[in-house]
XYZ file of C-alpha atoms in Angstrom:
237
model
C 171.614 -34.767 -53.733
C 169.494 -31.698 -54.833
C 167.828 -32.464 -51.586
C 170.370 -32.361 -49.164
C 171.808 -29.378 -51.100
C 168.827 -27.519 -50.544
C 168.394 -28.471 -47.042
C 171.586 -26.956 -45.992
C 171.213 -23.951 -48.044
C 168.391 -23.535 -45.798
C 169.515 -23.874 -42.641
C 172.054 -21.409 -43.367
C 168.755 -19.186 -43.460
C 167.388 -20.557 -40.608
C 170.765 -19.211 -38.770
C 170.768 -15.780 -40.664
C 166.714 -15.186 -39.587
C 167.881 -15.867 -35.858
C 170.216 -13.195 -35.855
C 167.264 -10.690 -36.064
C 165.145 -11.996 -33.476
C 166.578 -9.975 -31.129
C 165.032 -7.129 -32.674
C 161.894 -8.178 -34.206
C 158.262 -8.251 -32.128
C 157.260 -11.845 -31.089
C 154.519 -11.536 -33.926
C 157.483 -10.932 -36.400
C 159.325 -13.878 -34.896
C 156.659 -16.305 -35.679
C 156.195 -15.191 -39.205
C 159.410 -15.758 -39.502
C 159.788 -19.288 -38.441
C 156.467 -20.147 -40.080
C 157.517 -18.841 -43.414
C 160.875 -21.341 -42.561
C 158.798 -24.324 -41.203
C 156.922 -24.228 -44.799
C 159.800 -23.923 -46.959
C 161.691 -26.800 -44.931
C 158.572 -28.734 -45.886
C 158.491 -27.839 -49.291
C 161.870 -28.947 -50.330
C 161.590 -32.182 -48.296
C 158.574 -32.323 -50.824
C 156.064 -32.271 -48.065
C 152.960 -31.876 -48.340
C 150.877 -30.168 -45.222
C 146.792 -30.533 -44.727
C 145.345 -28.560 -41.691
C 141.476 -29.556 -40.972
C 141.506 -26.350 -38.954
C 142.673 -22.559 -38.397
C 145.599 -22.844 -35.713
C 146.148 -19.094 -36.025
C 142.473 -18.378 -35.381
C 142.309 -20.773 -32.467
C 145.711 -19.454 -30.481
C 143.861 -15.946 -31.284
C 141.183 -16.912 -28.699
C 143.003 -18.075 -25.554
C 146.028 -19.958 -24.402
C 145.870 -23.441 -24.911
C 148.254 -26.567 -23.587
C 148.501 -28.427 -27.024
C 149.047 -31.899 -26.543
C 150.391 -33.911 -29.625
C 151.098 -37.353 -30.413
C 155.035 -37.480 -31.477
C 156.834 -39.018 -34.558
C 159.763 -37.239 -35.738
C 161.817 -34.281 -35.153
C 159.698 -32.993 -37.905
C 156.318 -32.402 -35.646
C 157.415 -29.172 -34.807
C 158.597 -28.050 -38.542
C 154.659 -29.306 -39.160
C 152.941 -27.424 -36.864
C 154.943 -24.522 -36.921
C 153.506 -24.505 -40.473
C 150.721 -24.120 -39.328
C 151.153 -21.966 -36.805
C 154.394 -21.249 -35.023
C 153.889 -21.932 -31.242
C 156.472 -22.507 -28.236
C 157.268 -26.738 -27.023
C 158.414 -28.397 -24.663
C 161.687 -31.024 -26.108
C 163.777 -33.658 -24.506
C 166.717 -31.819 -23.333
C 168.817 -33.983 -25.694
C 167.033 -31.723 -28.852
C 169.487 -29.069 -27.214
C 172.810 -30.897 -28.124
C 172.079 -31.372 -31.806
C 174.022 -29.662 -34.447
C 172.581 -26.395 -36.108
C 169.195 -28.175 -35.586
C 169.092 -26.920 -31.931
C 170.186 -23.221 -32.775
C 166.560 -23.466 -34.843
C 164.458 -24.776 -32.229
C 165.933 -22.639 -28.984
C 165.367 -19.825 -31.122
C 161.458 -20.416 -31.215
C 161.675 -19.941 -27.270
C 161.582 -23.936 -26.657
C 161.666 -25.266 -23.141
C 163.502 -28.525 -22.691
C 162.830 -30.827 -19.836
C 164.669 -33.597 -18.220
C 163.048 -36.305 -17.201
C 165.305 -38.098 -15.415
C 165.528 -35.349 -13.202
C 162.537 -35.015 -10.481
C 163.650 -31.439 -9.511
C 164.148 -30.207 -13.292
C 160.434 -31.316 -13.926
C 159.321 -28.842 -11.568
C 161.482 -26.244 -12.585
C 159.821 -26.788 -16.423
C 156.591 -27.018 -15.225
C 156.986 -23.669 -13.186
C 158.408 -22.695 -16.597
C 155.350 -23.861 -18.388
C 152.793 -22.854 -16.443
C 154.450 -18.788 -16.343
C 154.167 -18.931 -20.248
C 151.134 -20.285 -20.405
C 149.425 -17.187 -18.205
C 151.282 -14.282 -19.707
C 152.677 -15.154 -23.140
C 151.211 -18.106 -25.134
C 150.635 -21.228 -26.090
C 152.359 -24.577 -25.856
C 152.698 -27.431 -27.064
C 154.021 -30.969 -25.597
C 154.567 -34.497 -26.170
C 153.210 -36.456 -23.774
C 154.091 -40.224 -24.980
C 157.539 -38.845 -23.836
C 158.826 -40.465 -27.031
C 157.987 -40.842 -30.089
C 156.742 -43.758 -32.180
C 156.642 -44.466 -35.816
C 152.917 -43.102 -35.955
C 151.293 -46.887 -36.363
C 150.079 -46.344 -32.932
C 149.601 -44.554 -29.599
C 152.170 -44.874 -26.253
C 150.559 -43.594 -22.824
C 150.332 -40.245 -22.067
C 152.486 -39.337 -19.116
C 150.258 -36.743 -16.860
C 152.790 -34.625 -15.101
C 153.354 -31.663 -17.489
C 148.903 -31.610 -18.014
C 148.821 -30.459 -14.312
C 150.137 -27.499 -15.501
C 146.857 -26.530 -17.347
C 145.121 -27.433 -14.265
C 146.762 -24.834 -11.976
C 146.584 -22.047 -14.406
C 143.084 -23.139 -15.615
C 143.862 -23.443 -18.998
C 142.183 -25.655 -21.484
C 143.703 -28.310 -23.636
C 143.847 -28.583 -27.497
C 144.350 -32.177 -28.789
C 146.555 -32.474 -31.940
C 147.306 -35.532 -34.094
C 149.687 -36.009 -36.311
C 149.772 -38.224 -39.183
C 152.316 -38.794 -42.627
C 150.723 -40.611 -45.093
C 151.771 -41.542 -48.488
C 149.520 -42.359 -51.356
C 146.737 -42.247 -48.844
C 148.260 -45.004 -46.770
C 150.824 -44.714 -43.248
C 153.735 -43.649 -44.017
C 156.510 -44.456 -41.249
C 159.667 -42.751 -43.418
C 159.568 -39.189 -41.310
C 159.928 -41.744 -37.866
C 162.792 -40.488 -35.656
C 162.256 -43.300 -33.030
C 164.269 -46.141 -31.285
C 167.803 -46.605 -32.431
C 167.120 -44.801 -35.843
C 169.550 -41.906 -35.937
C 168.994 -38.319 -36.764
C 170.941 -38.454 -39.990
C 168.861 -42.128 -41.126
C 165.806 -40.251 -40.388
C 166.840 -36.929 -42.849
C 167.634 -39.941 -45.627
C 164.572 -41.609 -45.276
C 163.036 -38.133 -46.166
C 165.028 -37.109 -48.922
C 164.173 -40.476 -50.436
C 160.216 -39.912 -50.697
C 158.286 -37.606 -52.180
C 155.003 -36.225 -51.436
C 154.841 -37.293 -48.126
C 151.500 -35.637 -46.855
C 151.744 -34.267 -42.907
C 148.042 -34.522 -42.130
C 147.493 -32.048 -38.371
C 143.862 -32.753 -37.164
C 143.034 -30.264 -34.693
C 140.347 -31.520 -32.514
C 137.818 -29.840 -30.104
C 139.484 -28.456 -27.091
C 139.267 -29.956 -23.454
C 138.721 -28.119 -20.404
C 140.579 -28.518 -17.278
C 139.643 -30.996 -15.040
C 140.867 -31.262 -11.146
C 142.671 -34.896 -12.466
C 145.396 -34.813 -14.690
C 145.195 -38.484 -15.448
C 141.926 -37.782 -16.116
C 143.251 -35.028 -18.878
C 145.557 -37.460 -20.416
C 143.149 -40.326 -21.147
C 140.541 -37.567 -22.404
C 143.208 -36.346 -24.817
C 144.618 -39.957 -25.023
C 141.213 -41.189 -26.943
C 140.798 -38.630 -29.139
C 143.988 -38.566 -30.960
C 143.914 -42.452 -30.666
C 140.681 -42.393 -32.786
C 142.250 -40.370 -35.687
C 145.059 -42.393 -36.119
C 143.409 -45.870 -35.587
């Protein structure tokens, strides 16, 4: 119960911070949201290890971040680690107070169903990625319960291509008592709500984020995917 107390209590922040970003410097913004990101992951009793300086990375260049997906909590994670802008199923737009959060933190959602809204994100995408930041995506196009790895799906990596950018493989990984852990899943028929209890039910979860080296652009975006594909497979297998 303290939990779940706590939980709304903080989205309630989460709500009140948004109604500054108007007014606040991007930089500003993403302290923000990091500072949020952490606390949401403290009181689900989360703990986060980061083999790597995201912050001093994104410092650098511009990087497509591609990420194996679990749970609606991927982004919490690596926006404690370092708050950057993702691409989400469009469906991530409908949810209660949740979606206020992420559309804040200048998310682009994509339809996939829709051949014509693809290109519209990836024009979307690939404007960000030259003038603003980083971003990161998803490219099983679902998620999984983090035992193993779907296919990438290549469309959204040509986007690196035509802007030249390079690509920085994440993986994530929950693991509890040093072994998988599968209760932070939001996958399949499991709703939103199962997936909060299953949270609230375990502590010390660990969010492991292994940032590996960085991939430069190739003229193949299959090509790009399997690259990326193999090294996130061979942390989490």
């Amino acid at each position: 119960m303290k939990k779940i107390i706590l939980t709304l209590i903080h989205l309630v922040i989460g709500i009140l911070c948004i109604v500054f970003f108007p007014i606040i410097n991007r930089e500003s913004r993403r302290n923000l949201i990091k500072l949020w990101s952490l606390l949401l992951l403290k009181i689900f009793k989360i703990n986060l290890i980061v083999n790597n300086d995201l912050k001093k990375i994104l410092a650098k260049k511009n990087y497509l971040i591609v990420s194996n997906h679990i749970s609606w909590l991927d982004i919490f994670v690596i926006n404690s680690a370092y708050p950057v802008t993702f691409v989400a199923k469009h469906s991530i737009s409908k949810w209660p107070i949740l979606n206020w959060l992420v559309k804040a933190s200048e998310t682009i959602f994509i339809d996939r169903k829709k051949i014509t809204k693809i290109k519209e994100t990836s024009k979307e995408i690939e404007d960000y990625l030259e003038s603003k930041g980083s971003i990161c995506i998803f490219p099983e196009g679902t998620s999984t319960d983090g035992s193993r790895l779907l296919d990438f799906k290549s469309n959204l990596l040509q986007t690196a291509i035509n802007k030249d950018i390079e690509i920085l493989p994440v993986a994530i990984q929950y693991l509890h008592d040093n072994k998988f852990c599968s209760a932070p899943a939001y996958y399949n028929d499991l709703s939103l709500f199962d997936s909060i209890i299953n949270l609230i039910k375990l502590d010390n979860i660990v969010a492991k984020l292994t940032i590996l080296p960085e991939i430069k652009s190739s003229f193949d975006r299959k090509v790009l995917a399997n690259k990326a594909y193999a090294k996130i497979n061979k942390v989490i297998n």
